[in-house]
Every structure is written in C-alpha cells, then in structure tokens.
C-alpha cells in the first residue's frame, strides 16, 4: 500500500488553505487525519523537528516540563533577542516567578470585572458600522476589540493603536512555512523601541496600568529588567491581537458555514460560551507549539534524543477521534469539550480568561445587532501567512441592521 505520509512542506505545497464547508476537508485538517493514522510521531525534515498529532501525546508533552523544555531552538528570536524569552520560553522556577507577576492581573475574577468596559468598547465600535450593511469582520471588528482592550490594560495611548498595528503585521509578515524568525527584522525592532519608550515614560510618571504595576514588581528583591518588561509588553500585545482576532473571525466563519448553529445560538444566548469553546476546538487560532527534548525519551516506539525539537500540532489533537466523539462535527452544545487550543500545563495561555470574555461579548452583540449575516460569496478567503496560526486575512460580510 502506498503511503500517504508527507512532511508539512510537501503537504502544504500540494494543498492550499481553503475555507469551504466542511472545514475538516480543508488543509491542514486533511493532513492531520492522515498523520494521526499513519505517522502520529514523525520526524519532519522540512521543519527539522518531530511532529506529534495525537491528543494524549501532545497533552503529555505539554505537561512534562522536565522532559520537554519551552526553550526550543526552533524560534530563532529566542536566541537573538533576550526580551522575547520572557514567559513562553522559560521553564520553572523562573517561569513560575514571572507568571505570578502577571497572573494577578489575569485572574478570572479580575477579568470578569472588565466586562462593562469590553461591552462599551464593542458597542462604540459597532454603532457607526450599522448603516453600512457590509463590513470586514477582521478589519472592522475582530482586530480593534482585543487591541483596544489590551492597550487599555497595558497603558498604550488610544492614538497609538493605528501606529502599532502595521508594526505587528510587518513583524509577522512572510513567515509562511518557516519556523525560524529573524527578530531583528522591521516590525520587531520598532515594537521593541516603542515599548522601551513607553516604559521609560511610565517610570517617570506611573499610571494605573499594567506597565506601571510591572515596574514596581520584584523577583527575589530585584526589579524586572527592561528586556523582561519589553518582553511582557510585546508578548501580551501581539498574542492578544493574533489569537483573539482569529477567534472572533473563526466564530463568524463557522457560523456562516453552519447557519443552523448560528440559529441555535440566536435562539439561546446561553449557548454562546459553549459555541466559542467549539470554535476553539474546531479551528484553533493557534495550531502548533514548539518544545525541546531535554533528555532521550521514547514516544510510540520512536526514539527522541536530547536537543531535538518537537512540534505538537494542537490543531490535530483537537480533531483526534480518540479524544472527541464525532470530532469533525461542529457542535455548539459539545460537553465536555477538553480541547487544548490554549495549550496545557504550566504554559496554559495566560490570556485565556480575557479571550473567553471578549469573544462571547463581541459575538452576542453582533448577533443582536445584525440579521441575515452572511459572508460574501464572491470573495476568496486568504489565510494568515503564519505557521502555527489559523485564520483569514479578510472576512467581508453583509447584514441587515436589527
């Protein structure tokens, strides 16, 4: 029998990202399905790393920080720019100390207190859009909501939002199938310089924002360095932009593919949180992570050696037939829904409570204020060009104001 096994690059060259119904018939989900069946633990020469595709294996790798480190060499910026090592590229005990500083702000209780602010932001955003009857969900809604929220939390002045967006886009542009990123490239440099200046301002004139709080924070009696502070700012800003933006856009995309699901949610707004969780599972905004093997280990008969890199494809884990009943069915009532879209273990996404607040509010208000909402059929949907992320660049829709 001829094998169907292909590296990521081979599969990517043969298939192109499309977004037609049903979504699991599109790349990369078709590739995941083959790899789960034929090569669940596979050394991918195109990525120079092991790829994992099964839910149990991925959950284990993300949990076992003693064997699988976050200090992966696949991210070149971890070797080039020290400020990006903060949090996501550190292991215990330093990771635990760093995370404790920010997690005080990102507790579910404190995030819940932001609900009135988020509702106000979404309402003010939608008000001038209602007369247009057409808009781009990504540009007009999905991007400005999370950026405005995280900017207010960090202390980024409102007038700087439009200045920072092209910098983020430029920093992430053109990664394509490449894992390695030269963080000295335009975009990364300007973001670093911007936050260095903002931190200096807050040091002179503290405000009631997260940057001012971090300036006062200490680890073992020492304040955070400028590199560490910049790393926090860039991580929180960029992560909030990319992931929550794709989550909101992915929800509208799924509703357009499955109008019966949208009708279910319209009829019962209590289903919105569960619908968001199903979007997280069905088309996870982040499709893969990276880890480094600390010491020799065996997974499903394959020997992984210390110093080798691993790519856990969490998008595949969330479609694993062994972990989910009828995983290719989009079910807004799915319960339980143990997806790993936000990761797992000590690196579970710090911003998950914030995303779970913003997205339901945005979707509820969109459904309340828009009738006959549908994607424009004659527009080709193009993917974000980022390895590991999943979403569309534009998502034009038409609607009737409620």
Tab-separated table of C-alpha atoms in Angstrom:
chain	number	residue	atom	x	y	z
A	1	UNK	CA	0.000	0.000	0.000
A	2	UNK	CA	1.400	3.387	-0.990
A	3	UNK	CA	1.986	5.630	1.993
A	4	UNK	CA	0.194	8.950	2.293
A	5	UNK	CA	2.741	10.317	4.762
A	6	UNK	CA	4.072	13.735	3.789
A	7	UNK	CA	6.094	16.378	5.547
A	8	UNK	CA	4.410	19.652	6.371
A	9	UNK	CA	6.089	21.384	3.455
A	10	UNK	CA	5.158	18.641	0.971
A	11	UNK	CA	1.558	18.641	2.134
A	12	UNK	CA	1.462	22.430	2.106
A	13	UNK	CA	2.753	22.549	-1.491
A	14	UNK	CA	0.182	20.034	-2.707
A	15	UNK	CA	-2.760	21.564	-0.902
A	16	UNK	CA	-3.703	25.167	-0.323
A	17	UNK	CA	-5.554	26.714	2.564
A	18	UNK	CA	-9.230	26.920	1.735
A	19	UNK	CA	-12.191	27.653	3.938
A	20	UNK	CA	-15.116	25.784	2.454
A	21	UNK	CA	-17.602	23.582	4.286
A	22	UNK	CA	-16.909	21.236	5.910
A	23	UNK	CA	-13.734	22.682	7.374
A	24	UNK	CA	-12.088	19.294	8.112
A	25	UNK	CA	-11.926	18.689	4.348
A	26	UNK	CA	-9.508	21.607	4.081
A	27	UNK	CA	-5.762	21.771	4.652
A	28	UNK	CA	-4.245	21.266	7.231
A	29	UNK	CA	-7.005	19.070	8.687
A	30	UNK	CA	-6.794	16.533	5.874
A	31	UNK	CA	-3.053	16.250	6.553
A	32	UNK	CA	-3.657	15.828	10.281
A	33	UNK	CA	-6.079	12.975	9.606
A	34	UNK	CA	-3.515	11.036	7.567
A	35	UNK	CA	-0.687	11.666	10.019
A	36	UNK	CA	-2.757	10.575	13.029
A	37	UNK	CA	-3.492	7.297	11.267
A	38	UNK	CA	-0.113	6.567	9.681
A	39	UNK	CA	2.609	8.553	11.453
A	40	UNK	CA	1.443	10.019	14.772
A	41	UNK	CA	5.088	10.591	15.820
A	42	UNK	CA	7.046	11.706	12.767
A	43	UNK	CA	10.397	13.381	12.167
A	44	UNK	CA	9.669	16.154	9.679
A	45	UNK	CA	12.773	17.051	7.685
A	46	UNK	CA	11.139	20.221	6.392
A	47	UNK	CA	10.746	21.520	9.950
A	48	UNK	CA	13.868	19.824	11.369
A	49	UNK	CA	11.682	18.642	14.220
A	50	UNK	CA	9.467	15.836	15.444
A	51	UNK	CA	5.769	16.344	14.773
A	52	UNK	CA	3.140	14.963	17.156
A	53	UNK	CA	-0.500	14.526	16.146
A	54	UNK	CA	-2.360	12.572	18.865
A	55	UNK	CA	-4.177	14.234	21.753
A	56	UNK	CA	-2.678	12.066	24.524
A	57	UNK	CA	0.900	12.510	23.295
A	58	UNK	CA	0.519	16.259	22.946
A	59	UNK	CA	-1.090	16.646	26.355
A	60	UNK	CA	1.782	14.650	27.863
A	61	UNK	CA	4.496	16.719	26.148
A	62	UNK	CA	2.898	19.987	27.233
A	63	UNK	CA	2.619	18.726	30.810
A	64	UNK	CA	6.094	17.203	31.286
A	65	UNK	CA	8.321	20.297	31.503
A	66	UNK	CA	11.194	18.267	32.939
A	67	UNK	CA	11.493	16.276	29.701
A	68	UNK	CA	10.200	18.806	27.176
A	69	UNK	CA	11.507	22.330	27.625
A	70	UNK	CA	9.973	25.532	26.295
A	71	UNK	CA	13.437	26.759	25.293
A	72	UNK	CA	13.150	25.430	21.774
A	73	UNK	CA	15.771	26.353	19.204
A	74	UNK	CA	13.053	26.495	16.535
A	75	UNK	CA	12.285	30.065	17.491
A	76	UNK	CA	15.314	31.974	16.356
A	77	UNK	CA	14.204	35.024	18.300
A	78	UNK	CA	14.784	33.029	21.499
A	79	UNK	CA	18.463	33.004	20.535
A	80	UNK	CA	18.683	36.501	19.083
A	81	UNK	CA	16.580	38.749	21.267
A	82	UNK	CA	16.529	38.113	25.022
A	83	UNK	CA	13.381	40.123	25.726
A	84	UNK	CA	11.286	37.570	23.824
A	85	UNK	CA	12.495	34.833	26.176
A	86	UNK	CA	10.104	36.109	28.815
A	87	UNK	CA	7.431	33.672	29.994
A	88	UNK	CA	6.842	31.495	26.917
A	89	UNK	CA	10.496	30.466	26.586
A	90	UNK	CA	11.322	29.875	30.243
A	91	UNK	CA	10.951	26.841	32.468
A	92	UNK	CA	10.474	26.617	36.254
A	93	UNK	CA	11.393	28.065	38.631
A	94	UNK	CA	11.948	31.350	36.771
A	95	UNK	CA	8.811	30.863	34.666
A	96	UNK	CA	6.735	30.411	37.800
A	97	UNK	CA	8.041	33.681	39.252
A	98	UNK	CA	7.442	35.624	36.043
A	99	UNK	CA	3.955	34.226	35.512
A	100	UNK	CA	2.966	35.010	39.100
A	101	UNK	CA	3.618	38.695	38.441
A	102	UNK	CA	1.176	38.954	35.555
A	103	UNK	CA	-1.327	36.296	36.608
A	104	UNK	CA	-2.521	38.604	39.393
A	105	UNK	CA	-3.986	40.779	36.650
A	106	UNK	CA	-5.298	37.888	34.558
A	107	UNK	CA	-7.281	36.029	37.212
A	108	UNK	CA	-10.820	35.074	36.133
A	109	UNK	CA	-12.256	37.302	38.858
A	110	UNK	CA	-10.363	40.405	37.739
A	111	UNK	CA	-11.016	39.679	34.084
A	112	UNK	CA	-14.758	39.378	34.781
A	113	UNK	CA	-14.655	42.932	36.159
A	114	UNK	CA	-13.645	44.125	32.692
A	115	UNK	CA	-16.962	43.037	31.144
A	116	UNK	CA	-18.606	46.511	31.240
A	117	UNK	CA	-15.524	48.055	29.606
A	118	UNK	CA	-15.441	45.399	26.865
A	119	UNK	CA	-19.172	45.796	26.208
A	120	UNK	CA	-18.723	49.554	25.917
A	121	UNK	CA	-15.791	49.135	23.505
A	122	UNK	CA	-17.753	46.737	21.267
A	123	UNK	CA	-20.876	48.912	21.328
A	124	UNK	CA	-18.954	52.061	20.413
A	125	UNK	CA	-17.207	50.135	17.662
A	126	UNK	CA	-20.416	48.754	16.134
A	127	UNK	CA	-22.534	51.932	16.321
A	128	UNK	CA	-21.041	53.669	13.262
A	129	UNK	CA	-20.887	50.401	11.294
A	130	UNK	CA	-24.603	49.637	11.370
A	131	UNK	CA	-25.529	51.894	8.471
A	132	UNK	CA	-23.001	50.307	6.113
A	133	UNK	CA	-24.714	46.903	5.785
A	134	UNK	CA	-21.350	45.475	4.755
A	135	UNK	CA	-18.065	45.301	6.648
A	136	UNK	CA	-14.896	43.300	7.047
A	137	UNK	CA	-15.178	41.338	10.294
A	138	UNK	CA	-11.399	41.076	10.633
A	139	UNK	CA	-10.536	44.725	9.985
A	140	UNK	CA	-13.597	46.403	11.499
A	141	UNK	CA	-14.394	44.172	14.485
A	142	UNK	CA	-12.058	41.267	15.257
A	143	UNK	CA	-8.856	43.312	15.301
A	144	UNK	CA	-9.859	46.518	17.127
A	145	UNK	CA	-11.658	44.814	20.019
A	146	UNK	CA	-8.759	42.841	21.566
A	147	UNK	CA	-6.206	45.519	20.691
A	148	UNK	CA	-8.259	48.248	22.386
A	149	UNK	CA	-8.760	46.094	25.485
A	150	UNK	CA	-5.125	45.027	25.902
A	151	UNK	CA	-3.966	48.578	25.115
A	152	UNK	CA	-6.062	49.969	27.934
A	153	UNK	CA	-4.746	47.318	30.294
A	154	UNK	CA	-1.106	47.991	29.359
A	155	UNK	CA	-1.472	51.761	29.193
A	156	UNK	CA	-0.934	52.214	25.437
A	157	UNK	CA	-2.436	55.600	24.473
A	158	UNK	CA	-5.530	55.251	22.228
A	159	UNK	CA	-3.929	57.307	19.477
A	160	UNK	CA	-1.117	54.767	19.125
A	161	UNK	CA	-3.295	51.791	18.114
A	162	UNK	CA	-3.095	52.516	14.401
A	163	UNK	CA	0.644	53.103	14.690
A	164	UNK	CA	1.237	49.688	16.257
A	165	UNK	CA	-0.955	47.528	14.016
A	166	UNK	CA	1.273	47.805	10.910
A	167	UNK	CA	4.302	47.101	13.103
A	168	UNK	CA	2.747	43.848	14.327
A	169	UNK	CA	1.739	42.923	10.768
A	170	UNK	CA	5.235	43.709	9.498
A	171	UNK	CA	6.909	41.711	12.256
A	172	UNK	CA	4.817	38.642	11.469
A	173	UNK	CA	4.646	39.071	7.693
A	174	UNK	CA	6.041	36.462	5.396
A	175	UNK	CA	6.777	33.679	7.843
A	176	UNK	CA	4.849	31.255	5.657
A	177	UNK	CA	6.153	27.728	6.186
A	178	UNK	CA	9.223	28.948	8.055
A	179	UNK	CA	9.581	28.310	11.747
A	180	UNK	CA	12.677	30.417	12.246
A	181	UNK	CA	12.140	34.141	12.609
A	182	UNK	CA	14.800	36.813	12.393
A	183	UNK	CA	13.557	39.138	15.112
A	184	UNK	CA	15.952	41.880	14.020
A	185	UNK	CA	13.607	42.393	11.070
A	186	UNK	CA	11.471	45.534	10.730
A	187	UNK	CA	8.418	45.447	12.952
A	188	UNK	CA	10.006	43.571	15.827
A	189	UNK	CA	12.622	46.303	16.187
A	190	UNK	CA	10.078	49.131	16.128
A	191	UNK	CA	7.804	47.361	18.627
A	192	UNK	CA	10.732	46.897	20.971
A	193	UNK	CA	11.697	50.563	20.659
A	194	UNK	CA	8.097	51.712	21.122
A	195	UNK	CA	7.620	49.805	24.361
A	196	UNK	CA	11.070	50.857	25.617
A	197	UNK	CA	9.982	54.481	25.291
A	198	UNK	CA	6.578	53.825	26.883
A	199	UNK	CA	8.231	52.025	29.812
A	200	UNK	CA	10.569	54.983	30.291
A	201	UNK	CA	7.557	57.316	30.379
A	202	UNK	CA	5.806	55.166	32.975
A	203	UNK	CA	8.969	55.044	35.064
A	204	UNK	CA	8.911	58.854	35.197
A	205	UNK	CA	5.148	59.154	35.527
A	206	UNK	CA	3.399	55.962	36.786
A	207	UNK	CA	-0.262	55.424	35.875
A	208	UNK	CA	-2.926	52.905	36.818
A	209	UNK	CA	-1.963	50.343	34.191
A	210	UNK	CA	-0.147	47.046	33.844
A	211	UNK	CA	3.177	48.559	32.754
A	212	UNK	CA	3.292	50.721	35.874
A	213	UNK	CA	2.465	47.668	38.017
A	214	UNK	CA	5.239	45.625	36.379
A	215	UNK	CA	7.739	48.417	37.020
A	216	UNK	CA	7.067	48.032	40.735
A	217	UNK	CA	7.186	44.219	40.679
A	218	UNK	CA	10.144	42.308	42.096
A	219	UNK	CA	11.601	38.808	41.835
A	220	UNK	CA	13.819	37.857	44.781
A	221	UNK	CA	14.144	41.528	45.694
A	222	UNK	CA	15.162	42.634	42.179
A	223	UNK	CA	13.048	44.635	39.728
A	224	UNK	CA	12.449	43.340	36.226
A	225	UNK	CA	14.991	44.377	33.609
A	226	UNK	CA	13.988	46.485	30.619
A	227	UNK	CA	14.351	43.397	28.419
A	228	UNK	CA	11.931	41.477	30.644
A	229	UNK	CA	9.449	44.357	30.721
A	230	UNK	CA	9.590	44.783	26.943
A	231	UNK	CA	9.122	41.040	26.536
A	232	UNK	CA	5.952	41.109	28.633
A	233	UNK	CA	4.553	44.052	26.671
A	234	UNK	CA	5.252	42.626	23.233
A	235	UNK	CA	4.024	39.164	24.187
A	236	UNK	CA	0.750	40.430	25.661
A	237	UNK	CA	0.124	42.879	22.838
A	238	UNK	CA	0.955	40.596	19.915
A	239	UNK	CA	-0.652	37.489	21.436
A	240	UNK	CA	-3.830	39.401	22.218
A	241	UNK	CA	-4.009	40.704	18.678
A	242	UNK	CA	-3.354	37.484	16.761
A	243	UNK	CA	-5.219	34.867	18.777
A	244	UNK	CA	-8.381	36.683	19.882
A	245	UNK	CA	-8.723	38.314	16.471
A	246	UNK	CA	-8.650	34.890	14.809
A	247	UNK	CA	-11.052	33.507	17.418
A	248	UNK	CA	-13.693	36.154	16.696
A	249	UNK	CA	-13.188	35.786	12.953
A	250	UNK	CA	-13.268	31.997	13.209
A	251	UNK	CA	-16.591	32.146	15.038
A	252	UNK	CA	-18.241	34.162	12.264
A	253	UNK	CA	-16.679	31.854	9.672
A	254	UNK	CA	-18.084	28.765	11.428
A	255	UNK	CA	-21.500	30.381	11.796
A	256	UNK	CA	-21.510	31.104	8.070
A	257	UNK	CA	-20.552	27.502	7.294
A	258	UNK	CA	-23.118	26.153	9.738
A	259	UNK	CA	-26.108	28.532	9.778
A	260	UNK	CA	-28.079	26.030	11.848
A	261	UNK	CA	-25.529	26.530	14.641
A	262	UNK	CA	-25.923	30.307	14.379
A	263	UNK	CA	-29.689	29.913	14.655
A	264	UNK	CA	-29.255	27.761	17.759
A	265	UNK	CA	-27.177	30.483	19.374
A	266	UNK	CA	-29.542	33.256	18.264
A	267	UNK	CA	-32.407	31.396	19.898
A	268	UNK	CA	-30.486	30.821	23.126
A	269	UNK	CA	-27.672	33.215	24.003
A	270	UNK	CA	-26.670	30.916	26.877
A	271	UNK	CA	-25.070	28.723	24.191
A	272	UNK	CA	-22.562	31.428	23.204
A	273	UNK	CA	-19.772	30.424	25.641
A	274	UNK	CA	-20.041	26.791	24.519
A	275	UNK	CA	-20.034	27.887	20.891
A	276	UNK	CA	-16.787	29.806	21.474
A	277	UNK	CA	-15.218	26.692	23.025
A	278	UNK	CA	-16.268	24.664	19.988
A	279	UNK	CA	-14.696	27.233	17.652
A	280	UNK	CA	-11.504	26.993	19.723
A	281	UNK	CA	-11.532	23.239	19.175
A	282	UNK	CA	-12.763	23.133	15.590
A	283	UNK	CA	-10.445	25.767	14.093
A	284	UNK	CA	-7.971	26.625	16.831
A	285	UNK	CA	-6.432	30.097	16.325
A	286	UNK	CA	-3.078	28.539	17.290
A	287	UNK	CA	-2.453	25.240	15.520
A	288	UNK	CA	1.001	24.308	16.843
A	289	UNK	CA	3.579	24.961	19.551
A	290	UNK	CA	7.278	24.126	19.908
A	291	UNK	CA	9.220	22.240	22.573
A	292	UNK	CA	12.784	20.962	23.080
A	293	UNK	CA	13.683	17.411	24.198
A	294	UNK	CA	15.742	17.693	27.398
A	295	UNK	CA	16.809	14.053	27.629
A	296	UNK	CA	16.324	10.945	25.496
A	297	UNK	CA	12.760	9.664	25.523
A	298	UNK	CA	10.595	7.252	23.558
A	299	UNK	CA	7.109	8.043	22.251
A	300	UNK	CA	5.128	5.301	20.490
A	301	UNK	CA	8.285	3.397	19.591
A	302	UNK	CA	10.120	6.435	18.213
A	303	UNK	CA	13.316	7.484	19.993
A	304	UNK	CA	13.631	11.214	20.511
A	305	UNK	CA	17.061	12.479	21.533
A	306	UNK	CA	18.103	15.341	23.780
A	307	UNK	CA	18.449	18.559	21.815
A	308	UNK	CA	15.825	17.670	19.210
A	309	UNK	CA	12.802	19.876	18.686
A	310	UNK	CA	9.123	18.902	18.793
A	311	UNK	CA	6.099	20.497	17.147
A	312	UNK	CA	2.900	19.418	18.941
A	313	UNK	CA	0.108	20.055	16.426
A	314	UNK	CA	-2.658	21.062	18.822
A	315	UNK	CA	-4.998	21.586	15.868
A	316	UNK	CA	-4.680	17.847	15.221
A	317	UNK	CA	-5.143	16.993	18.902
A	318	UNK	CA	-8.434	18.872	18.860
A	319	UNK	CA	-9.643	16.717	15.961
A	320	UNK	CA	-8.393	13.421	17.397
A	321	UNK	CA	-11.042	10.707	17.081
A	322	UNK	CA	-9.641	9.082	20.219
A	323	UNK	CA	-10.364	12.142	22.346
A	324	UNK	CA	-13.579	13.562	20.840
A	325	UNK	CA	-16.810	11.921	19.722
A	326	UNK	CA	-17.513	12.807	16.088
A	327	UNK	CA	-14.745	15.436	16.096
A	328	UNK	CA	-15.446	16.684	12.559
A	329	UNK	CA	-18.939	17.750	13.580
A	330	UNK	CA	-19.274	21.399	14.652
A	331	UNK	CA	-21.465	21.139	17.766
A	332	UNK	CA	-22.100	24.245	19.881
A	333	UNK	CA	-23.574	22.039	22.624
A	334	UNK	CA	-20.494	19.777	22.881
A	335	UNK	CA	-19.911	18.854	26.516
A	336	UNK	CA	-17.355	18.039	27.743
A	337	UNK	CA	-15.002	19.869	25.415
A	338	UNK	CA	-11.444	19.240	26.598
A	339	UNK	CA	-9.678	20.990	23.712
A	340	UNK	CA	-6.086	22.162	24.062
A	341	UNK	CA	-6.470	25.329	21.998
A	342	UNK	CA	-4.993	27.347	24.857
A	343	UNK	CA	-2.220	24.829	25.442
A	344	UNK	CA	-1.884	22.718	28.565
A	345	UNK	CA	0.148	22.628	31.759
A	346	UNK	CA	2.210	25.489	33.172
A	347	UNK	CA	2.208	27.353	29.856
A	348	UNK	CA	-1.580	27.325	29.557
A	349	UNK	CA	-2.416	30.602	27.815
A	350	UNK	CA	-2.321	33.438	30.303
A	351	UNK	CA	-4.838	35.401	28.259
A	352	UNK	CA	-7.430	32.611	28.035
A	353	UNK	CA	-9.833	34.235	30.545
A	354	UNK	CA	-9.599	37.507	28.619
A	355	UNK	CA	-10.306	35.810	25.264
A	356	UNK	CA	-13.227	33.959	26.862
A	357	UNK	CA	-14.612	37.298	27.989
A	358	UNK	CA	-14.074	39.327	24.813
A	359	UNK	CA	-15.237	36.826	22.202
A	360	UNK	CA	-18.660	35.985	23.759
A	361	UNK	CA	-19.447	39.678	24.282
A	362	UNK	CA	-18.468	40.505	20.704
A	363	UNK	CA	-20.480	37.622	19.242
A	364	UNK	CA	-23.550	38.363	21.385
A	365	UNK	CA	-23.648	41.994	20.301
A	366	UNK	CA	-23.029	41.110	16.643
A	367	UNK	CA	-25.942	38.659	16.671
A	368	UNK	CA	-28.202	41.118	18.491
A	369	UNK	CA	-27.494	43.961	16.075
A	370	UNK	CA	-27.199	42.109	12.761
A	371	UNK	CA	-29.779	39.978	10.950
A	372	UNK	CA	-29.214	37.904	7.799
A	373	UNK	CA	-25.481	37.967	8.492
A	374	UNK	CA	-23.513	36.064	5.861
A	375	UNK	CA	-20.089	36.063	4.229
A	376	UNK	CA	-19.886	37.476	0.718
A	377	UNK	CA	-19.814	34.506	-1.637
A	378	UNK	CA	-17.665	36.071	-4.354
A	379	UNK	CA	-14.708	36.880	-2.090
A	380	UNK	CA	-11.752	34.494	-1.904
A	381	UNK	CA	-10.715	33.948	1.711
A	382	UNK	CA	-6.956	34.071	2.162
A	383	UNK	CA	-5.177	32.599	5.191
A	384	UNK	CA	-2.936	34.459	7.583
A	385	UNK	CA	0.599	33.632	6.452
A	386	UNK	CA	1.876	32.431	9.806
A	387	UNK	CA	2.996	28.903	10.553
A	388	UNK	CA	1.106	27.707	13.592
A	389	UNK	CA	-1.744	30.212	13.336
A	390	UNK	CA	-5.096	29.691	11.637
A	391	UNK	CA	-7.395	32.390	10.384
A	392	UNK	CA	-8.302	34.596	7.451
A	393	UNK	CA	-6.870	37.966	6.456
A	394	UNK	CA	-10.242	39.426	5.499
A	395	UNK	CA	-13.791	38.254	6.123
A	396	UNK	CA	-16.270	40.528	4.308
A	397	UNK	CA	-19.885	40.087	5.390
A	398	UNK	CA	-23.273	41.555	4.549
A	399	UNK	CA	-26.096	42.025	7.047
A	400	UNK	CA	-29.349	43.763	7.811
A	401	UNK	CA	-29.310	46.031	10.890
A	402	UNK	CA	-31.576	44.660	13.588
